[in-house]
């Protein structure tokens, strides 16, 4: 995994290659970003199949609209923006019944993590999706998995940076206590 | 910080993510030409994308709705609260003759409600709505009472009580002027007794127990205090019977100065100019009285007005007295004056006697007024009595002007300390009225506009 200290590093040179239609560059971009993007989409959809569908559509759009990418900061934010737009489109389709709706979600029970064979490898994620609120979970994923800075998260979520910090630390303390008690 | 925790989260998240790259290879790609198409949903939602986050969407909507509801609720509370304050009853005008009727007034002297306090009153208020001004409400009630022949031209009085939570001299004047106007416009002959008092829950409760209005209760209480009459028999009687019973015991509240009552007997429907002047004096005197009944906080504010009023009425009255006295002295008692003037050189006591003889009315009035307002009396009595002394001195040049003046001042001070001089019997009704005017310190007065 081409991350450094949890931060996804996408170079502008790589993006230029993707824009020019280089398949190898697109593959490299995919493997750099698909894990944090999936976590981000899973956090929003709370459903693995929906998250997977949106992730696939996201990469198709990245390829189709690569020429629209403008160099402004972190390319990960641009990818997240495409993913979120697709999520919202799907939600609206669910409400209006125009397109295939999401499968039934149940935020109370959390996302199913059966694809992780070892139970001990999914304990923390279970708590992350069950005990932590949606906004706090998004912050954790954006910071820990995607490597976005607090300022970038605050800009993206349109909330004060102080709120981002307090929510992040509160959620992490909760998870820390759970881990220590296990 | 949270290093292990971060590593664990990343590891577990990596395990959940499926690799779908091989699927992407097989998908056909439709070129996207514009950002609008790429971010259609986000463009529509503008920057509210964060607010539309899953549960956050609901949370923010809920919060916004809750805030709006709270704001609306506050506006309603403020509006209703201010409306309730405006509509709060602050004054009660109670009319008693036999029917007892209460008019509730709001803070801005608008009629809030009109209701009867006894069976007779129900007939009177039957046709009166609450959408009345005080003026029209009073007029309708008075006319209805007149229609029911409660005003029979006798001395049966109409008792009007102003029960207030917050004192308002403006409202008092309005009530009195409206009553005068109504009686004048409709040629109604009625005696009107005004009384005013602060709202007292204890008095209200006792009045209810006795089945009478608080106005009548307060009035009878006053009679009990003044005359030690049996109030139990008076509570159930109508106003005419109360006056009759008092008269049977030789009590006439219309003329009895000890009851602090000013009687204004207007015998003719078209009073002459002198009577009008007296009427004005009476009004001033009553105003003074009501001011003195006020709480201590408002007394200071009205002292100046009160003194002015007293001085004015006192000056007018004493000038009249002086003229009368001069005439009497010149015609009948010229010799006596000479003698007393001679004695005046030797003792102040003789001078006092002379002044008493020459102007009983003045002296009596002065005495009564002293008990109320010493300052005003000193001014008034000095102005009226000094010319008398001067005339004496003119007849007897030997007497010292300075000495006689100082002697009179001493007399006034003595009076102020509590030496009350009994007023003498009145020779005429006019004299009596003049003294009533002079007193000017009454908590209750009677007007008989067209008796």
Tab-separated table of C-alpha atoms in Angstrom, chain B:
chain	number	residue	atom	x	y	z
B	1	UNK	CA	-1.013	9.427	19.951
B	2	UNK	CA	-3.403	6.597	19.139
B	3	UNK	CA	-0.657	5.083	16.948
B	4	UNK	CA	-1.648	1.476	17.600
B	5	UNK	CA	-5.260	2.340	17.255
B	6	UNK	CA	-4.685	3.992	13.885
B	7	UNK	CA	-2.708	1.021	12.624
B	8	UNK	CA	-5.428	-1.355	13.733
B	9	UNK	CA	-8.129	0.684	12.047
B	10	UNK	CA	-6.182	0.884	8.808
B	11	UNK	CA	-5.424	-2.818	8.865
B	12	UNK	CA	-9.022	-3.827	9.438
B	13	UNK	CA	-10.332	-1.344	6.861
B	14	UNK	CA	-7.870	-2.662	4.290
B	15	UNK	CA	-9.186	-6.152	4.909
B	16	UNK	CA	-12.755	-5.118	4.152
B	17	UNK	CA	-12.064	-3.378	0.844
B	18	UNK	CA	-12.678	-5.595	-2.197
B	19	UNK	CA	-10.412	-5.380	-5.191
B	20	UNK	CA	-12.651	-4.681	-8.189
B	21	UNK	CA	-10.051	-3.479	-10.654
B	22	UNK	CA	-10.574	-6.386	-13.007
B	23	UNK	CA	-14.249	-5.435	-13.245
B	24	UNK	CA	-13.348	-1.915	-14.204
B	25	UNK	CA	-11.370	-3.100	-17.188
B	26	UNK	CA	-14.451	-4.622	-18.739
B	27	UNK	CA	-16.706	-1.618	-18.269
B	28	UNK	CA	-17.463	0.756	-21.104
B	29	UNK	CA	-16.659	4.346	-20.372
B	30	UNK	CA	-18.941	7.180	-21.428
B	31	UNK	CA	-17.036	10.434	-21.593
B	32	UNK	CA	-18.148	13.167	-19.230
B	33	UNK	CA	-17.966	16.603	-20.793
B	34	UNK	CA	-18.561	18.981	-17.903
B	35	UNK	CA	-18.081	19.370	-14.183
B	36	UNK	CA	-21.784	20.004	-13.870
B	37	UNK	CA	-22.436	16.517	-15.106
B	38	UNK	CA	-19.719	15.101	-12.890
B	39	UNK	CA	-20.935	16.806	-9.748
B	40	UNK	CA	-24.592	17.243	-10.612
B	41	UNK	CA	-25.849	16.245	-7.242
B	42	UNK	CA	-23.315	18.285	-5.339
B	43	UNK	CA	-23.953	21.333	-7.517
B	44	UNK	CA	-27.620	21.180	-6.768
B	45	UNK	CA	-26.993	20.912	-3.109
B	46	UNK	CA	-24.302	23.520	-3.261
B	47	UNK	CA	-22.340	23.559	-0.026
B	48	UNK	CA	-24.922	21.748	2.016
B	49	UNK	CA	-23.276	18.425	1.237
B	50	UNK	CA	-22.073	18.055	4.783
B	51	UNK	CA	-25.526	18.709	6.144
B	52	UNK	CA	-26.931	16.043	3.849
B	53	UNK	CA	-24.735	13.379	5.331
B	54	UNK	CA	-26.811	10.362	6.242
B	55	UNK	CA	-28.068	10.802	9.794
B	56	UNK	CA	-26.614	14.296	9.921
B	57	UNK	CA	-29.156	15.346	7.375
B	58	UNK	CA	-31.911	14.402	9.722
B	59	UNK	CA	-30.065	15.830	12.673
B	60	UNK	CA	-29.519	19.200	11.032
B	61	UNK	CA	-33.066	19.355	9.742
B	62	UNK	CA	-34.333	18.452	13.174
B	63	UNK	CA	-32.114	21.082	14.746
B	64	UNK	CA	-33.226	23.745	12.310
B	65	UNK	CA	-36.883	22.919	12.791
B	66	UNK	CA	-36.392	22.898	16.544
B	67	UNK	CA	-34.685	26.300	16.419
B	68	UNK	CA	-37.435	27.738	14.285
B	69	UNK	CA	-40.072	26.363	16.645
B	70	UNK	CA	-38.251	27.840	19.627
B	71	UNK	CA	-38.059	31.236	17.923
B	72	UNK	CA	-41.743	31.146	17.048
B	73	UNK	CA	-42.580	30.069	20.584
B	74	UNK	CA	-40.587	32.952	22.016
B	75	UNK	CA	-42.342	35.405	19.731
B	76	UNK	CA	-45.699	34.035	20.802
B	77	UNK	CA	-44.755	34.277	24.464
B	78	UNK	CA	-43.510	37.840	24.038
B	79	UNK	CA	-46.597	38.852	22.084
B	80	UNK	CA	-49.022	37.174	24.462
B	81	UNK	CA	-47.106	38.436	27.481
B	82	UNK	CA	-47.230	42.027	26.340
B	83	UNK	CA	-50.871	41.644	25.367
B	84	UNK	CA	-51.633	40.170	28.769
B	85	UNK	CA	-49.863	43.067	30.454
B	86	UNK	CA	-51.817	45.556	28.391
B	87	UNK	CA	-55.091	43.818	29.197
B	88	UNK	CA	-54.367	43.420	32.886
B	89	UNK	CA	-57.008	44.938	35.089
B	90	UNK	CA	-55.625	47.891	36.993
B	91	UNK	CA	-58.703	49.868	37.994
B	92	UNK	CA	-62.245	49.122	39.091
B	93	UNK	CA	-65.007	51.700	38.961
B	94	UNK	CA	-67.858	50.535	41.164
B	95	UNK	CA	-71.261	52.197	41.068
B	96	UNK	CA	-73.622	51.668	44.010
B	97	UNK	CA	-77.085	53.075	44.488
B	98	UNK	CA	-79.045	49.950	44.915
B	99	UNK	CA	-77.777	48.171	41.877
B	100	UNK	CA	-74.073	47.561	42.232
B	101	UNK	CA	-72.082	47.492	39.045
B	102	UNK	CA	-68.377	47.083	38.495
B	103	UNK	CA	-66.433	48.320	35.485
B	104	UNK	CA	-63.011	46.771	35.106
B	105	UNK	CA	-60.483	48.951	33.353
B	106	UNK	CA	-57.199	47.974	31.757
B	107	UNK	CA	-53.875	49.682	32.151
B	108	UNK	CA	-54.732	52.143	29.394
B	109	UNK	CA	-58.169	52.868	30.884
B	110	UNK	CA	-60.091	50.782	28.404
B	111	UNK	CA	-63.129	48.869	29.570
B	112	UNK	CA	-62.210	45.238	30.058
B	113	UNK	CA	-65.479	44.011	31.484
B	114	UNK	CA	-68.703	45.225	33.021
B	115	UNK	CA	-70.615	43.081	35.439
B	116	UNK	CA	-73.292	43.311	38.090
B	117	UNK	CA	-72.529	42.745	41.740
B	118	UNK	CA	-76.143	42.138	42.784
B	119	UNK	CA	-79.480	41.166	41.314
B	120	UNK	CA	-80.592	44.736	40.606
B	121	UNK	CA	-77.338	45.355	38.816
B	122	UNK	CA	-77.970	42.507	36.378
B	123	UNK	CA	-80.947	44.364	34.924
B	124	UNK	CA	-78.838	47.445	34.406
B	125	UNK	CA	-75.924	45.773	32.642
B	126	UNK	CA	-78.089	43.434	30.597
B	127	UNK	CA	-77.963	45.588	27.494
B	128	UNK	CA	-74.434	46.875	27.894
B	129	UNK	CA	-71.660	45.218	25.964
B	130	UNK	CA	-68.030	45.239	27.007
B	131	UNK	CA	-66.932	46.941	23.811
B	132	UNK	CA	-67.447	50.321	25.376
B	133	UNK	CA	-65.252	53.181	26.338
B	134	UNK	CA	-65.391	54.304	29.948
B	135	UNK	CA	-67.417	57.337	28.890
B	136	UNK	CA	-70.078	55.409	27.002
B	137	UNK	CA	-70.186	52.666	29.607
B	138	UNK	CA	-70.821	55.180	32.382
B	139	UNK	CA	-73.419	56.979	30.289
B	140	UNK	CA	-75.312	53.804	29.470
B	141	UNK	CA	-75.279	52.687	33.083
B	142	UNK	CA	-76.434	56.072	34.379
B	143	UNK	CA	-79.160	56.312	31.750
B	144	UNK	CA	-80.308	52.802	32.521
B	145	UNK	CA	-80.400	53.623	36.239
B	146	UNK	CA	-82.349	56.756	35.460
B	147	UNK	CA	-84.749	54.733	33.343
B	148	UNK	CA	-85.284	52.407	36.285
B	149	UNK	CA	-86.021	55.522	38.385
B	150	UNK	CA	-83.210	55.091	40.852
B	151	UNK	CA	-82.582	58.839	40.678
B	152	UNK	CA	-85.748	60.237	42.179
B	153	UNK	CA	-84.477	63.733	42.780
B	154	UNK	CA	-84.073	63.135	46.474
B	155	UNK	CA	-80.778	63.130	48.271
B	156	UNK	CA	-80.309	59.453	47.557
B	157	UNK	CA	-76.719	59.384	46.506
B	158	UNK	CA	-74.897	57.481	43.851
B	159	UNK	CA	-71.711	56.081	45.320
B	160	UNK	CA	-68.871	55.883	42.837
B	161	UNK	CA	-65.800	54.101	44.061
B	162	UNK	CA	-62.532	54.078	42.214
B	163	UNK	CA	-60.536	51.090	43.335
B	164	UNK	CA	-57.075	51.208	41.856
B	165	UNK	CA	-53.946	49.141	41.775
B	166	UNK	CA	-51.912	52.051	40.573
B	167	UNK	CA	-52.982	55.551	41.355
B	168	UNK	CA	-54.195	57.700	38.476
B	169	UNK	CA	-55.398	61.241	39.075
B	170	UNK	CA	-56.176	61.479	35.375
B	171	UNK	CA	-58.684	58.683	35.639
B	172	UNK	CA	-60.286	60.273	38.704
B	173	UNK	CA	-60.800	63.502	36.834
B	174	UNK	CA	-62.090	61.648	33.808
B	175	UNK	CA	-64.662	59.794	35.885
B	176	UNK	CA	-65.851	62.949	37.611
B	177	UNK	CA	-65.986	65.039	34.461
B	178	UNK	CA	-67.847	62.297	32.628
B	179	UNK	CA	-70.361	62.011	35.444
B	180	UNK	CA	-70.912	65.756	35.428
B	181	UNK	CA	-71.338	65.760	31.678
B	182	UNK	CA	-73.748	62.838	31.691
B	183	UNK	CA	-75.878	64.406	34.413
B	184	UNK	CA	-75.867	67.765	32.649
B	185	UNK	CA	-76.662	66.351	29.209
B	186	UNK	CA	-79.530	64.249	30.440
B	187	UNK	CA	-80.798	66.591	33.170
B	188	UNK	CA	-80.343	63.937	35.820
B	189	UNK	CA	-80.610	65.057	39.442
B	190	UNK	CA	-78.434	62.930	41.594
B	191	UNK	CA	-76.000	63.291	44.424
B	192	UNK	CA	-72.698	61.693	43.704
B	193	UNK	CA	-70.337	60.492	46.378
B	194	UNK	CA	-66.880	59.755	45.127
B	195	UNK	CA	-64.443	57.679	47.001
B	196	UNK	CA	-61.179	56.209	45.988
B	197	UNK	CA	-58.971	53.642	47.609
B	198	UNK	CA	-56.217	51.197	46.873
B	199	UNK	CA	-57.222	47.652	46.016
B	200	UNK	CA	-57.127	45.574	49.135
B	201	UNK	CA	-57.629	41.824	48.986
B	202	UNK	CA	-58.719	41.655	52.618
B	203	UNK	CA	-61.422	44.265	51.993
B	204	UNK	CA	-62.508	42.408	48.864
B	205	UNK	CA	-62.856	39.218	50.816
B	206	UNK	CA	-64.860	40.832	53.597
B	207	UNK	CA	-67.094	42.610	51.096
B	208	UNK	CA	-67.817	39.296	49.380
B	209	UNK	CA	-68.620	37.715	52.713
B	210	UNK	CA	-71.126	40.452	53.378
B	211	UNK	CA	-72.521	40.222	49.875
B	212	UNK	CA	-71.832	43.839	48.976
B	213	UNK	CA	-69.483	45.618	46.659
B	214	UNK	CA	-66.092	46.616	48.004
B	215	UNK	CA	-67.103	50.226	47.345
B	216	UNK	CA	-70.111	50.059	49.603
B	217	UNK	CA	-68.155	48.061	52.148
B	218	UNK	CA	-65.494	50.743	52.303
B	219	UNK	CA	-68.111	53.464	52.531
B	220	UNK	CA	-69.890	51.807	55.452
B	221	UNK	CA	-66.566	51.191	57.109
B	222	UNK	CA	-65.931	54.928	56.909
B	223	UNK	CA	-69.315	55.626	58.474
B	224	UNK	CA	-68.602	53.185	61.276
B	225	UNK	CA	-65.290	54.805	61.996
B	226	UNK	CA	-66.709	58.309	61.932
B	227	UNK	CA	-70.011	57.886	63.675
B	228	UNK	CA	-69.716	54.542	65.435
B	229	UNK	CA	-72.948	53.482	63.822
B	230	UNK	CA	-74.002	49.891	63.486
B	231	UNK	CA	-72.605	48.902	60.121
B	232	UNK	CA	-74.387	45.548	59.950
B	233	UNK	CA	-77.699	47.216	59.242
B	234	UNK	CA	-76.136	49.480	56.636
B	235	UNK	CA	-74.387	46.856	54.531
B	236	UNK	CA	-77.635	45.366	53.274
B	237	UNK	CA	-79.396	48.711	52.810
B	238	UNK	CA	-79.352	50.656	49.607
B	239	UNK	CA	-77.706	54.042	49.489
B	240	UNK	CA	-80.932	55.944	50.038
B	241	UNK	CA	-81.754	53.905	53.126
B	242	UNK	CA	-78.246	54.421	54.440
B	243	UNK	CA	-78.641	58.189	54.214
B	244	UNK	CA	-82.109	57.971	55.758
B	245	UNK	CA	-80.877	55.885	58.673
B	246	UNK	CA	-78.054	58.303	59.255
B	247	UNK	CA	-80.464	61.210	59.208
B	248	UNK	CA	-82.608	59.427	61.787
B	249	UNK	CA	-79.588	59.511	64.026
B	250	UNK	CA	-79.100	63.194	63.185
B	251	UNK	CA	-76.124	62.451	60.992
B	252	UNK	CA	-75.923	64.304	57.734
B	253	UNK	CA	-72.811	63.410	55.839
B	254	UNK	CA	-73.558	66.122	53.292
B	255	UNK	CA	-72.952	68.881	55.773
B	256	UNK	CA	-70.922	67.355	58.537
B	257	UNK	CA	-67.405	68.737	58.264
B	258	UNK	CA	-66.047	66.191	60.708
B	259	UNK	CA	-66.739	63.564	58.084
B	260	UNK	CA	-64.541	65.448	55.662
B	261	UNK	CA	-67.386	65.942	53.326
B	262	UNK	CA	-67.836	68.896	51.056
B	263	UNK	CA	-71.373	69.668	50.133
B	264	UNK	CA	-72.051	71.535	46.959
B	265	UNK	CA	-75.728	72.321	46.873
B	266	UNK	CA	-76.667	73.745	43.545
B	267	UNK	CA	-80.241	74.765	43.900
B	268	UNK	CA	-80.671	75.963	40.336
B	269	UNK	CA	-79.975	74.122	37.180
B	270	UNK	CA	-78.273	77.256	35.865
B	271	UNK	CA	-75.892	78.375	38.539
B	272	UNK	CA	-74.796	81.986	38.671
B	273	UNK	CA	-71.219	83.097	38.373
B	274	UNK	CA	-70.531	83.153	42.105
B	275	UNK	CA	-71.782	79.615	42.466
B	276	UNK	CA	-69.566	78.554	39.604
B	277	UNK	CA	-66.600	80.041	41.366
B	278	UNK	CA	-67.485	78.096	44.477
B	279	UNK	CA	-67.818	74.980	42.419
B	280	UNK	CA	-64.330	75.484	41.107
B	281	UNK	CA	-63.064	75.979	44.616
B	282	UNK	CA	-64.710	72.783	45.713
B	283	UNK	CA	-63.099	70.917	42.900
B	284	UNK	CA	-59.740	72.276	43.872
B	285	UNK	CA	-60.314	71.355	47.479
B	286	UNK	CA	-61.186	67.844	46.531
B	287	UNK	CA	-58.190	67.493	44.359
B	288	UNK	CA	-56.091	68.488	47.314
B	289	UNK	CA	-57.777	65.931	49.482
B	290	UNK	CA	-57.248	63.121	47.074
B	291	UNK	CA	-53.643	64.051	46.729
B	292	UNK	CA	-53.180	63.815	50.470
B	293	UNK	CA	-54.659	60.373	50.507
B	294	UNK	CA	-51.981	59.174	48.198
B	295	UNK	CA	-49.076	57.059	49.302
B	296	UNK	CA	-46.032	58.717	50.693
B	297	UNK	CA	-44.147	58.205	47.459
B	298	UNK	CA	-46.576	60.293	45.478
B	299	UNK	CA	-47.119	62.857	48.210
B	300	UNK	CA	-43.805	64.529	47.571
B	301	UNK	CA	-44.561	64.919	43.917
B	302	UNK	CA	-47.929	66.530	44.500
B	303	UNK	CA	-47.070	68.716	47.485
B	304	UNK	CA	-46.255	71.686	45.325
B	305	UNK	CA	-49.507	71.449	43.415
B	306	UNK	CA	-51.419	70.907	46.594
B	307	UNK	CA	-49.989	73.969	48.264
B	308	UNK	CA	-50.673	76.074	45.221
B	309	UNK	CA	-54.224	74.866	45.103
B	310	UNK	CA	-54.747	75.551	48.735
B	311	UNK	CA	-53.225	78.963	48.494
B	312	UNK	CA	-55.389	79.890	45.577
B	313	UNK	CA	-58.619	78.660	47.106
B	314	UNK	CA	-57.621	80.070	50.475
B	315	UNK	CA	-56.814	83.448	49.025
B	316	UNK	CA	-60.093	83.740	47.190
B	317	UNK	CA	-62.068	82.645	50.163
B	318	UNK	CA	-60.288	84.777	52.665
B	319	UNK	CA	-60.562	87.814	50.499
B	320	UNK	CA	-64.305	87.313	50.512
B	321	UNK	CA	-64.253	86.812	54.247
B	322	UNK	CA	-62.204	89.893	54.711
B	323	UNK	CA	-64.675	91.973	52.777
B	324	UNK	CA	-67.548	90.606	54.799
B	325	UNK	CA	-65.697	91.161	57.992
B	326	UNK	CA	-64.854	94.696	57.047
B	327	UNK	CA	-68.454	95.432	56.288
B	328	UNK	CA	-69.605	93.927	59.557
B	329	UNK	CA	-66.983	95.745	61.501
B	330	UNK	CA	-67.727	99.058	59.928
B	331	UNK	CA	-71.473	98.820	60.306
B	332	UNK	CA	-71.944	97.034	63.602
B	333	UNK	CA	-68.815	96.773	65.638
B	334	UNK	CA	-66.911	99.957	65.175
B	335	UNK	CA	-66.799	100.691	68.900
B	336	UNK	CA	-65.743	97.204	69.816
B	337	UNK	CA	-62.944	97.328	67.362
B	338	UNK	CA	-61.676	100.537	68.805
B	339	UNK	CA	-61.687	99.012	72.213
B	340	UNK	CA	-60.047	95.806	71.102
B	341	UNK	CA	-57.561	97.773	69.115
B	342	UNK	CA	-56.642	99.642	72.256
B	343	UNK	CA	-56.347	96.432	74.151
B	344	UNK	CA	-54.254	95.039	71.348
B	345	UNK	CA	-51.488	97.354	72.385
B	346	UNK	CA	-51.326	95.632	75.696
B	347	UNK	CA	-52.031	91.964	74.998
B	348	UNK	CA	-52.144	89.626	72.066
B	349	UNK	CA	-54.985	87.631	73.584
B	350	UNK	CA	-57.419	90.436	73.088
B	351	UNK	CA	-56.350	90.626	69.477
B	352	UNK	CA	-57.097	86.923	69.005
B	353	UNK	CA	-60.552	87.321	70.364
B	354	UNK	CA	-61.207	90.212	68.092
B	355	UNK	CA	-60.132	88.311	65.061
B	356	UNK	CA	-62.326	85.394	66.087
B	357	UNK	CA	-65.285	87.683	66.453
B	358	UNK	CA	-64.659	89.471	63.242
B	359	UNK	CA	-64.140	86.388	61.146
B	360	UNK	CA	-65.374	83.217	62.743
B	361	UNK	CA	-65.482	81.494	59.435
B	362	UNK	CA	-61.914	82.319	58.700
B	363	UNK	CA	-60.695	81.208	62.059
B	364	UNK	CA	-62.680	78.026	62.016
B	365	UNK	CA	-61.495	77.216	58.576
B	366	UNK	CA	-57.939	77.977	59.540
B	367	UNK	CA	-58.141	75.619	62.457
B	368	UNK	CA	-59.407	72.750	60.387
B	369	UNK	CA	-56.848	73.324	57.715
B	370	UNK	CA	-54.040	73.347	60.225
B	371	UNK	CA	-54.618	69.735	60.952
B	372	UNK	CA	-53.962	68.969	57.339
B	373	UNK	CA	-51.330	71.273	56.053
B	374	UNK	CA	-49.682	73.732	58.353
B	375	UNK	CA	-47.589	75.396	55.704
B	376	UNK	CA	-50.495	76.230	53.494
B	377	UNK	CA	-52.530	77.469	56.436
B	378	UNK	CA	-49.845	79.783	57.618
B	379	UNK	CA	-49.693	81.433	54.263
B	380	UNK	CA	-53.430	81.675	53.945
B	381	UNK	CA	-54.116	82.910	57.443
B	382	UNK	CA	-51.341	85.461	57.316
B	383	UNK	CA	-52.697	86.860	54.136
B	384	UNK	CA	-56.202	87.085	55.463
B	385	UNK	CA	-55.532	88.223	58.980
B	386	UNK	CA	-52.831	90.749	58.412
B	387	UNK	CA	-55.136	93.206	56.661
B	388	UNK	CA	-57.477	92.908	59.623
B	389	UNK	CA	-54.730	93.920	61.953
B	390	UNK	CA	-53.794	96.731	59.685
B	391	UNK	CA	-57.288	98.114	59.755
B	392	UNK	CA	-57.254	97.973	63.514
B	393	UNK	CA	-54.048	99.800	63.624
B	394	UNK	CA	-55.391	102.456	61.316
B	395	UNK	CA	-58.144	103.112	63.782
B	396	UNK	CA	-55.700	103.120	66.611
B	397	UNK	CA	-52.394	104.579	65.546
B	398	UNK	CA	-50.951	103.774	68.912
B	399	UNK	CA	-50.776	100.066	68.263
B	400	UNK	CA	-47.629	98.648	66.672
B	401	UNK	CA	-48.005	96.964	63.347
B	402	UNK	CA	-45.075	94.671	63.969
B	403	UNK	CA	-46.407	93.551	67.292
B	404	UNK	CA	-49.847	92.641	66.066
B	405	UNK	CA	-48.502	90.667	63.156
B	406	UNK	CA	-46.193	88.662	65.352
B	407	UNK	CA	-49.003	87.912	67.736
B	408	UNK	CA	-51.078	86.418	64.951
B	409	UNK	CA	-48.195	84.338	63.786
B	410	UNK	CA	-47.895	82.901	67.263
B	411	UNK	CA	-51.540	81.954	67.157
B	412	UNK	CA	-51.110	80.076	63.929
B	413	UNK	CA	-48.144	78.162	65.286
B	414	UNK	CA	-50.118	77.210	68.344
B	415	UNK	CA	-52.791	75.883	66.123
B	416	UNK	CA	-50.278	73.916	64.190
B	417	UNK	CA	-49.188	72.237	67.397
B	418	UNK	CA	-52.627	70.917	67.923
B	419	UNK	CA	-54.796	73.546	69.566
B	420	UNK	CA	-57.917	73.082	67.548
B	421	UNK	CA	-60.462	75.807	67.773
B	422	UNK	CA	-64.037	74.640	67.489
B	423	UNK	CA	-65.768	76.144	64.532
B	424	UNK	CA	-68.759	78.226	65.384
B	425	UNK	CA	-72.260	77.704	64.164
B	426	UNK	CA	-72.886	78.778	60.650
B	427	UNK	CA	-75.181	81.654	60.077
B	428	UNK	CA	-76.001	80.737	56.498
B	429	UNK	CA	-75.512	77.837	54.149
B	430	UNK	CA	-73.196	79.995	52.154
B	431	UNK	CA	-70.899	80.434	55.127
B	432	UNK	CA	-70.901	76.756	55.725
B	433	UNK	CA	-70.026	76.039	52.096
B	434	UNK	CA	-67.232	78.533	52.242
B	435	UNK	CA	-65.764	76.775	55.206
B	436	UNK	CA	-66.069	73.458	53.469
B	437	UNK	CA	-64.183	74.930	50.583
B	438	UNK	CA	-61.581	76.241	52.951
B	439	UNK	CA	-61.026	72.870	54.537
B	440	UNK	CA	-60.067	71.277	51.279
B	441	UNK	CA	-58.765	68.119	52.908
B	442	UNK	CA	-61.283	65.456	52.304
B	443	UNK	CA	-61.116	61.929	51.168
B	444	UNK	CA	-64.672	61.986	50.017
B	445	UNK	CA	-66.993	64.629	48.704
B	446	UNK	CA	-70.455	64.925	47.481
B	447	UNK	CA	-71.681	66.755	44.449
B	448	UNK	CA	-75.305	67.554	44.021
B	449	UNK	CA	-75.278	69.162	40.602
B	450	UNK	CA	-78.979	69.622	40.034
B	451	UNK	CA	-80.654	69.070	43.353
